[in-house]
CSV table of C-alpha atoms in Angstrom, one decimal:
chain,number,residue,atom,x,y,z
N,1,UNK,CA,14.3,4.6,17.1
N,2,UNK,CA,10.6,5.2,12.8
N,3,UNK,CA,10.6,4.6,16.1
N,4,UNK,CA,7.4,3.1,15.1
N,5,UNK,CA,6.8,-0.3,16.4
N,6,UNK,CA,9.7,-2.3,16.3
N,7,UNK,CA,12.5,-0.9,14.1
N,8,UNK,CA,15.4,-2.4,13.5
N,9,UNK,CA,18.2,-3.1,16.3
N,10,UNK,CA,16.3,-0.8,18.5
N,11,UNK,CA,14.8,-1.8,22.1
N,12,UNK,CA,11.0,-1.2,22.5
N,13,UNK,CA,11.1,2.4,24.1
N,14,UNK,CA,9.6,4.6,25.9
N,15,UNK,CA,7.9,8.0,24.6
N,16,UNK,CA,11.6,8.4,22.7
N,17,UNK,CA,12.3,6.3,20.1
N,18,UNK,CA,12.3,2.8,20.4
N,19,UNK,CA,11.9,1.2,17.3
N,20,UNK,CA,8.8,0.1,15.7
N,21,UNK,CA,6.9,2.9,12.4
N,22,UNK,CA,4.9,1.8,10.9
N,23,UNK,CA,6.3,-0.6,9.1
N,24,UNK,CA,7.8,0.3,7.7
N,25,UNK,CA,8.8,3.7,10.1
N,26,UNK,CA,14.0,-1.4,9.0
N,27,UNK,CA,14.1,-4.1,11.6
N,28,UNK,CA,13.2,-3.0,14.8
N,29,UNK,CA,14.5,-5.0,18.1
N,30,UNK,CA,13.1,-8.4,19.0
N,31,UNK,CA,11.0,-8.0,22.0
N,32,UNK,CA,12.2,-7.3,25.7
N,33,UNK,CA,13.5,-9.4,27.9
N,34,UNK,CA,11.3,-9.3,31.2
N,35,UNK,CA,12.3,-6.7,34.0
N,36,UNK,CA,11.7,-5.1,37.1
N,37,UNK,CA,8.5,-4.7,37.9
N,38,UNK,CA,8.2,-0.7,38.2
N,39,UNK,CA,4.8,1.5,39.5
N,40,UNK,CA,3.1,3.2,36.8
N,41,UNK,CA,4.5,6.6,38.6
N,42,UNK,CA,7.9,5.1,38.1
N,43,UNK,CA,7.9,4.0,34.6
N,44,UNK,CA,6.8,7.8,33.6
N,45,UNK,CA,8.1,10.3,35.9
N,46,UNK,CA,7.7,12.6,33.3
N,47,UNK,CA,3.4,12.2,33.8
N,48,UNK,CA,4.4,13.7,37.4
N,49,UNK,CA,6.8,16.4,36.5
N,50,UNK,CA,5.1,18.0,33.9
N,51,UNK,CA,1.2,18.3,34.1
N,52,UNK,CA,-0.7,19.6,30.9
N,53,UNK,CA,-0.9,22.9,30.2
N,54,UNK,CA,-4.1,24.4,30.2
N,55,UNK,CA,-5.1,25.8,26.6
N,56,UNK,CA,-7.0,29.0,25.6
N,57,UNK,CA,-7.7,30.8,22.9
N,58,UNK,CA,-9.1,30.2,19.4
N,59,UNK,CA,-8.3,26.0,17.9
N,60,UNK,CA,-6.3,26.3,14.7
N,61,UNK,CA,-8.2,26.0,11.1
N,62,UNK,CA,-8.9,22.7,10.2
N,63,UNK,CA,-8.3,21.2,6.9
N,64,UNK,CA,-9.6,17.6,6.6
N,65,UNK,CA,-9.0,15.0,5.4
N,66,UNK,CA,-5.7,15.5,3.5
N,67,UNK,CA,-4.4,12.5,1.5
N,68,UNK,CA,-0.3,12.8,1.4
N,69,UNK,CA,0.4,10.5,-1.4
N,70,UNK,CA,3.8,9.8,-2.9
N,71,UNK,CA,4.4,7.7,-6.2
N,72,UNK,CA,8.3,7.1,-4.5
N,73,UNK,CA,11.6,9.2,-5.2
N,74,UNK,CA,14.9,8.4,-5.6
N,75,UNK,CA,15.8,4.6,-5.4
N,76,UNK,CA,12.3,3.6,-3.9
N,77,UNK,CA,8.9,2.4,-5.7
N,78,UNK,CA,6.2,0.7,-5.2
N,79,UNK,CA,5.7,-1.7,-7.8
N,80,UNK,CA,2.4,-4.1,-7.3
N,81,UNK,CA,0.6,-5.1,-4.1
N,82,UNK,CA,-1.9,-7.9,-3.0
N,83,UNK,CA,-2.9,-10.8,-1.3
N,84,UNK,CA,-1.2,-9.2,2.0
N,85,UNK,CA,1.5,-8.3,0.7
N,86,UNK,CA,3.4,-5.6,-1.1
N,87,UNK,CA,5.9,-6.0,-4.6
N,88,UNK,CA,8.7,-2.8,-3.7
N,89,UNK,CA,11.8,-1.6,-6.2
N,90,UNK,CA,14.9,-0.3,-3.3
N,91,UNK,CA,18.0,0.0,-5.8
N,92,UNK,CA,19.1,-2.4,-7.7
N,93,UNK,CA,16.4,-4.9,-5.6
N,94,UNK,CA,13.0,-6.2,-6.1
N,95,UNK,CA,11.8,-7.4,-2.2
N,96,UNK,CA,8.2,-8.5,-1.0
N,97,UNK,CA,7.2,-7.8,2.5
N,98,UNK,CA,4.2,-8.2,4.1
N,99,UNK,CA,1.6,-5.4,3.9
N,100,UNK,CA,-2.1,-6.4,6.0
N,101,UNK,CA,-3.6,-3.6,3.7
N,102,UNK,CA,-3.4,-4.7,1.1
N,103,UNK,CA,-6.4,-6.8,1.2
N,104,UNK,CA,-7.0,-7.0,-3.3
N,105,UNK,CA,-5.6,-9.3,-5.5
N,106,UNK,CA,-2.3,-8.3,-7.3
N,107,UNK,CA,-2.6,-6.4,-10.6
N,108,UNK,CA,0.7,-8.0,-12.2
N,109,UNK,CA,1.3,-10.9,-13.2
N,110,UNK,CA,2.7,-14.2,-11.0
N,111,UNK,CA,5.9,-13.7,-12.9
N,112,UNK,CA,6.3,-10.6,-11.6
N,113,UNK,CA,6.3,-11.4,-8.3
N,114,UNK,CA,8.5,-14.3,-8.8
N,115,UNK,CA,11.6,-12.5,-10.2
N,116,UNK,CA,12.3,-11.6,-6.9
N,117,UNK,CA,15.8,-10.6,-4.8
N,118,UNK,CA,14.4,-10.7,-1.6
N,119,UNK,CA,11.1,-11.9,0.3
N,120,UNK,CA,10.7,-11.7,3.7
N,121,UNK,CA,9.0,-14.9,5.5
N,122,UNK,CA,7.6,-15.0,8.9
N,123,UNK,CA,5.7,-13.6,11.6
N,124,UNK,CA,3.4,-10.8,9.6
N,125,UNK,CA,3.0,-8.8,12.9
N,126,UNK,CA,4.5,-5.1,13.0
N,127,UNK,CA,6.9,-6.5,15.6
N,128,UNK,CA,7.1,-9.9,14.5
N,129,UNK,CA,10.2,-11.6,13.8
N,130,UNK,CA,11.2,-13.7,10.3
N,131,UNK,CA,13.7,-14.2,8.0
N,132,UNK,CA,14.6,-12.6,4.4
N,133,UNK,CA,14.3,-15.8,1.4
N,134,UNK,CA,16.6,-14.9,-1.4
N,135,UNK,CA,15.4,-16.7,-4.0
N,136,UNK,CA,18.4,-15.5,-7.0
N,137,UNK,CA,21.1,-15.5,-4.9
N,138,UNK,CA,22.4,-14.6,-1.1
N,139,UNK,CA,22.7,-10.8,-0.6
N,140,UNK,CA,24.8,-9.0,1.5
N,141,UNK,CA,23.3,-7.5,5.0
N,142,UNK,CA,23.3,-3.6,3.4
N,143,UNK,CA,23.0,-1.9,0.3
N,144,UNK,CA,23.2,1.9,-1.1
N,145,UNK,CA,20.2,3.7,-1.5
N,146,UNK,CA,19.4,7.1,-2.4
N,147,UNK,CA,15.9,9.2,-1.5
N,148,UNK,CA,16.2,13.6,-1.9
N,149,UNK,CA,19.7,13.3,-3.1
N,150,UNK,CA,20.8,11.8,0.2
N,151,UNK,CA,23.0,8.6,0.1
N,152,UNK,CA,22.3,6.1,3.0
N,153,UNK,CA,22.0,2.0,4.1
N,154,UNK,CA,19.6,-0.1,3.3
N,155,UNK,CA,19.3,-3.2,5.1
N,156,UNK,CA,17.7,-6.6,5.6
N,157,UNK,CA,16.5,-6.9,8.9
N,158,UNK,CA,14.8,-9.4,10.9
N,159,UNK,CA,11.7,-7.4,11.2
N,160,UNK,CA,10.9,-6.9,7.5
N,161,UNK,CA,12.2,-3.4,7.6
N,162,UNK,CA,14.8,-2.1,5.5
N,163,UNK,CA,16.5,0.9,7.2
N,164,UNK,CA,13.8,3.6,5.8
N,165,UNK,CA,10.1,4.5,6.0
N,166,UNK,CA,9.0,6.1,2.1
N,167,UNK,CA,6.0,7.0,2.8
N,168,UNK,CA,7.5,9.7,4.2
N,169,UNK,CA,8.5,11.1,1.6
N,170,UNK,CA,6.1,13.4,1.4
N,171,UNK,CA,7.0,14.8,4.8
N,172,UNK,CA,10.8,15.3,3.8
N,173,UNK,CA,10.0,17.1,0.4
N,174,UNK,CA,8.0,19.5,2.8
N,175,UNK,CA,10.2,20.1,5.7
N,176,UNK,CA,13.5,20.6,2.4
N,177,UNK,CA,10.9,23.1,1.2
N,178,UNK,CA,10.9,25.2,3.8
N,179,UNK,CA,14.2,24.7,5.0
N,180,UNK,CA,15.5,26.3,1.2
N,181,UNK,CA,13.4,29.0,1.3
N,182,UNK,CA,13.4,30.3,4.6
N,183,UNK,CA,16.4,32.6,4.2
N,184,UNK,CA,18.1,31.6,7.2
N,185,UNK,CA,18.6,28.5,9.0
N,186,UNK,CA,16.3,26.8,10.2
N,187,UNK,CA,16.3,24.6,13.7
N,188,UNK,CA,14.9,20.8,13.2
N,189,UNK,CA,14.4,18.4,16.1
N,190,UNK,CA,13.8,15.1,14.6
N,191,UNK,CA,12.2,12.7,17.7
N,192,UNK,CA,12.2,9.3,17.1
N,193,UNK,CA,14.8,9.8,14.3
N,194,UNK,CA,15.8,6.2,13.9
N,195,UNK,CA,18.2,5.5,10.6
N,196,UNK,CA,18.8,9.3,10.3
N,197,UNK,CA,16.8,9.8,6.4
N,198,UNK,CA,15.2,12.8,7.7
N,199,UNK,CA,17.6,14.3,9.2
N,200,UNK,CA,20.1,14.1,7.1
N,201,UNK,CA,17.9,15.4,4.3
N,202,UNK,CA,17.3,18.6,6.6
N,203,UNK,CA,20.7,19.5,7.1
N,204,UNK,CA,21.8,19.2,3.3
N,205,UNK,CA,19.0,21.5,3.0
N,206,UNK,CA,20.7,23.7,5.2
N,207,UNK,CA,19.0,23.6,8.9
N,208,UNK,CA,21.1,22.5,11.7
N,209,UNK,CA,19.2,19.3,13.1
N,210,UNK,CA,19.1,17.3,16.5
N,211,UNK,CA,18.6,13.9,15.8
N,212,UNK,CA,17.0,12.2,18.9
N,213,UNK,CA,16.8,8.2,19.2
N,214,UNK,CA,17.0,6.0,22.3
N,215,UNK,CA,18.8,3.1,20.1
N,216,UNK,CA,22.6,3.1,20.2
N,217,UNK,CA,21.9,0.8,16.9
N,218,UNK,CA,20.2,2.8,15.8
N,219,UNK,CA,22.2,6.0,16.4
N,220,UNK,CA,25.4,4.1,15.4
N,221,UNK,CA,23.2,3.3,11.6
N,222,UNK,CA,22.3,7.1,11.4
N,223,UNK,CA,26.2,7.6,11.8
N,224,UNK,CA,27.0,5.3,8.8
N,225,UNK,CA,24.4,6.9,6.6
N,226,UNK,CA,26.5,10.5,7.4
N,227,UNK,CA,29.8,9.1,6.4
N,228,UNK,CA,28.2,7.4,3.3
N,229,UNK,CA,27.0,10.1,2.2
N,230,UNK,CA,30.0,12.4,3.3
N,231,UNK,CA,28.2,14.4,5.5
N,232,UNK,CA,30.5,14.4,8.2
N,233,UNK,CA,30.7,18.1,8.3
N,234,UNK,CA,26.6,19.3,8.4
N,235,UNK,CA,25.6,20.7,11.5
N,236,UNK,CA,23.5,17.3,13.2
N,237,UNK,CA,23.5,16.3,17.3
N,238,UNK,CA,22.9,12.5,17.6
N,239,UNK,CA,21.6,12.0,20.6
N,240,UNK,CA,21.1,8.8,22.4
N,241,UNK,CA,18.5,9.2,24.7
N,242,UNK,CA,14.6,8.6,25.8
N,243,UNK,CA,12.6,11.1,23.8
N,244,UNK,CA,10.2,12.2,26.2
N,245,UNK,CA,13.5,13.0,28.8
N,246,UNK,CA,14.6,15.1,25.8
N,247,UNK,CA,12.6,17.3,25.2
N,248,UNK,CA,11.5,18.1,29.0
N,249,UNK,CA,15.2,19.2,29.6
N,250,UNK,CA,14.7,21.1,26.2
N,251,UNK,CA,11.7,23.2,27.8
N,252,UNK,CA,13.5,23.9,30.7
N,253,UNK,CA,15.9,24.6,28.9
N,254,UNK,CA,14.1,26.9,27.1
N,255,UNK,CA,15.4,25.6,23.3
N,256,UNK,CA,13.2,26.0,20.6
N,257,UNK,CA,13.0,24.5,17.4
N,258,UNK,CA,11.5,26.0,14.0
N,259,UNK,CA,10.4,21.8,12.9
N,260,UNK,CA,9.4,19.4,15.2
N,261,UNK,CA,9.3,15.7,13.3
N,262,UNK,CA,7.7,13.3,15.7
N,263,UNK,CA,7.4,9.6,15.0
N,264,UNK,CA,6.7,7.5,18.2
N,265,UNK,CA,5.8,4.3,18.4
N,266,UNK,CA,2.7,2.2,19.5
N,267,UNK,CA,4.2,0.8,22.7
N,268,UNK,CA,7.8,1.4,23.9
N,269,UNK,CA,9.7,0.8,26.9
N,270,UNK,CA,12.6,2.8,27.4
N,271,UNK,CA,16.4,1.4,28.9
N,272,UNK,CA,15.9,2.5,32.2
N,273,UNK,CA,12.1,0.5,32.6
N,274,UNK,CA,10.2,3.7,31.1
N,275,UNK,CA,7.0,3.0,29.6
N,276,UNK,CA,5.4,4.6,26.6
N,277,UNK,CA,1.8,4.0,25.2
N,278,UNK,CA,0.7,6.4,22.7
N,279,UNK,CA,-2.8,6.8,23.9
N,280,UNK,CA,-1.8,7.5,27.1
N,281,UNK,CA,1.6,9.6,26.5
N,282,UNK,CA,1.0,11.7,23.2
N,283,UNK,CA,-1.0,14.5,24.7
N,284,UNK,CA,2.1,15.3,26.8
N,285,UNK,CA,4.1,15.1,23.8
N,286,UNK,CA,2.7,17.4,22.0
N,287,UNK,CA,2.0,20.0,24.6
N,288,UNK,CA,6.3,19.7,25.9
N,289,UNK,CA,6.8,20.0,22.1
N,290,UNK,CA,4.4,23.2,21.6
N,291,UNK,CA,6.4,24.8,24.3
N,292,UNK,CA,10.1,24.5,22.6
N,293,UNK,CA,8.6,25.7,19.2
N,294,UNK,CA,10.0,28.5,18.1
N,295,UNK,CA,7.7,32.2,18.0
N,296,UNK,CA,8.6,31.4,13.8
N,297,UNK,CA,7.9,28.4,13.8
N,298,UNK,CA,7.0,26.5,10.5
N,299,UNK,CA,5.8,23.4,11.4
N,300,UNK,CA,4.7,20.4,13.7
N,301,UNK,CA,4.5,17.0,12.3
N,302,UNK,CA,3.5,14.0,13.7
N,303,UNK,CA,3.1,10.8,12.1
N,304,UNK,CA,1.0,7.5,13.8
N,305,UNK,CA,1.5,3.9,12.7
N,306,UNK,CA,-0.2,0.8,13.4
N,307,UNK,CA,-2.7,2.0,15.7
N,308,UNK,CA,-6.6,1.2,15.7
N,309,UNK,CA,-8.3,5.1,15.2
N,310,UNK,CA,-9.2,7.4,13.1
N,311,UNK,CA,-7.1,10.1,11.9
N,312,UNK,CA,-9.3,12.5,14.2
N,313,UNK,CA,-8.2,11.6,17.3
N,314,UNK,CA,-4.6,12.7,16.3
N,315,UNK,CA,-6.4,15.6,14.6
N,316,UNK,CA,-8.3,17.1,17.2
N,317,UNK,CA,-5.1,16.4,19.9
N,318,UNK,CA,-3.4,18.4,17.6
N,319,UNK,CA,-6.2,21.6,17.4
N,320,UNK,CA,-6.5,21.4,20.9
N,321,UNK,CA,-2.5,21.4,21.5
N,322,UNK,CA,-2.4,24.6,19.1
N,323,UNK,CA,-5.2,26.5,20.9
N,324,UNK,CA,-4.2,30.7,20.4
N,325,UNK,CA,-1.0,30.1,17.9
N,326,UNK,CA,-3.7,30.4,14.7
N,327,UNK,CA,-2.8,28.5,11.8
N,328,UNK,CA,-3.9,25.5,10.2
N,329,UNK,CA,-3.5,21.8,11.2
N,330,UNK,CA,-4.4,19.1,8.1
N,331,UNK,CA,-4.7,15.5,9.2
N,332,UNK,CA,-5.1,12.3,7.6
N,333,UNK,CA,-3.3,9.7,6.0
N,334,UNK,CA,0.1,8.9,4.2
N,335,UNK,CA,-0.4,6.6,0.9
N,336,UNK,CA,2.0,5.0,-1.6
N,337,UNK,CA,0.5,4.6,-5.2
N,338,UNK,CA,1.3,1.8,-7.1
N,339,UNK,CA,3.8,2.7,-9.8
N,340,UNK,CA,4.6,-0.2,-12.1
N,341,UNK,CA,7.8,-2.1,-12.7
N,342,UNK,CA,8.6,1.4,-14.7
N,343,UNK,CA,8.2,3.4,-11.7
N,344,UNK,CA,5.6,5.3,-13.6
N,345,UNK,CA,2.3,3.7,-14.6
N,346,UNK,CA,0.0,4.9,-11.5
N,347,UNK,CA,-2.3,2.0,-9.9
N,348,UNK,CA,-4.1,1.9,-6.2
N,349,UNK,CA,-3.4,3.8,-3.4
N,350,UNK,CA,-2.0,1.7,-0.8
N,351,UNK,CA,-2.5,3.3,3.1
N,352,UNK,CA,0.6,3.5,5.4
N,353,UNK,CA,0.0,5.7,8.7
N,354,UNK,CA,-1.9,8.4,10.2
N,355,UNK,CA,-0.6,12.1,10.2
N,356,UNK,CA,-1.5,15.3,11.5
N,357,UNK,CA,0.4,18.4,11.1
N,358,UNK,CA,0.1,22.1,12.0
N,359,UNK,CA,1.8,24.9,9.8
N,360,UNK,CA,1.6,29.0,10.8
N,361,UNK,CA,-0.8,29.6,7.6
């Protein structure tokens, strides 16, 4: 599942991916059917298996607050935004979607925003289901996109998301960074991978890359994306499976990964009646995923979307999940700037998610 809250084709799921990001992190699945009623120590057996692990030694450098901004890459701009809303270039298309942040008035004119492809009408709610309004003519269901050199999907869902989360961006030209220049390759494990962007821009880069999402959809999208792009051939395990099940078989496992990439949503509820709520699951998330780092490892991201707090209480989870490996761990906020119908001419910064990420140095 960008995984965030309600991606597209994906069932609400627990601590793994179910889909959802923040926004933005392409349709998730319409809501769950009722089920079961399941105890609380059935829903997340995992809260029972594995207790915390109890941390010593110095918290990590702090570096706060960091703004990640990106003015978009490839196929992908921000144009305008305004009135709770948002004015985006993907390809060849000009779409609105609704963007609560965006609480100013639009700095382009009404023209602008008319000479539109695609709008999407509806419920304005993360999960909320609509409709896309083609105003010029009907458009097919997909289109080709390209973000890092990597060729994959986009698509009109009925969630408002299009099959890709840009504002992370900024994440991707970080993790291709160190893939390149670590002179050997380098392990990724990419929870809550939904339609595969990430990952597939990893392994071009040269890491071999697990790719965990408990969406089949999902999955079966990241797939398409590969052959698109003829990737067939780079070293990438989908895996179809509850996140948070991962990566506890992972420790005992004992795998470790050199880039962790975790994206989970708000609220999920997993296909065997697991439940997953951020506030409550994360810290065990983090600590099962400091235990299957690598001794060289480069990098622990985590990215939070449509959640009421403060980039601190990510933060300080984080410090307190790196206790004794040194290092540094900068938190804040991911932000697209404005960039024109040009894709150049810089406006206001428009706020997407919460991050937090520790790095060796």
């Amino acid at each position: 599942m960008k995984q965030r809250e309600g991606r597209p084709g994906q069932k609400k799921t627990s601590g793994p991916s179910g889909e959802s990001r923040r926004d933005d992190r392409a349709g998730r699945p319409p809501k769950p059917v009722a089920q079961p009623a399941v105890t609380r120590e059935a829903a997340v057996p995992a809260a029972v298996v594995r207790p915390l692990m109890i941390r010593s030694g110095e918290r990590p450098v702090e570096r706060v607050p960091v703004i990640l901004e990106s003015l978009g890459a490839g196929d992908f701009h921000l144009i305008d935004s305004g009135n709770g809303e948002k004015l985006e270039q993907y390809g060849p298309y000009r779409i609105i979607r609704p963007e609560a942040q965006a609480l100013w008035r639009p700095s382009l004119a009404p023209q602008v925003w008319e000479k539109v492809d695609a709008a999407f009408t509806g419920d304005t709610d993360e999960e909320g289901a609509g409709r896309w309004r083609f105003p010029k003519e009907a458009l097919g269901e997909t289109w080709p996109l390209n973000l890092l050199g990597v060729d994959f999907l986009g698509r009109f869902t009925s969630f408002r998301h299009v099959g890709v989360f840009p504002e992370q961006i900024v994440h991707w030209r970080w993790m291709k960074e160190q893939v390149e220049k670590a002179g050997r390759p380098l392990k990724v494990l990419n929870l809550f991978g939904y339609t595969g962007v990430a990952s597939l821009v990893a392994a071009a880069a040269g890491a071999e890359v697990t790719h965990v999402d408990a969406s089949k959809k999902a999955i079966g999208w990241a797939r398409e994306n590969q052959a698109l792009g003829r990737m067939e051939k780079l070293p990438i395990r989908w895996i179809c499976e509850d996140a948070m099940k991962f990566i506890l078989r992972e420790e005992r496992r004992g795998s470790q990964y050199d880039i962790i990439l975790t994206d989970p949503p708000k609220f999920g509820r997993g296909p065997n009646g697991e439940v997953w709520h951020l506030f409550e699951h994360l810290p065990l998330m983090l600590d099962v995923c400091r235990e299957i780092l690598s001794p060289k490892a480069v990098g622990l991201v985590l990215t939070a979307y449509s959640i009421r707090a403060s980039f601190y209480s990510i933060h300080e989870l984080m410090r307190e999940t790196m206790r004794g490996t040194g290092g540094v761990v900068e938190s804040g906020e991911l932000v697209i700037r404005e960039a024109g119908t040009d894709g150049k001419t810089q406006g206001r910064a428009l706020s997407t998610s919460l991050f937090s990420r520790w790095v060796p140095k």
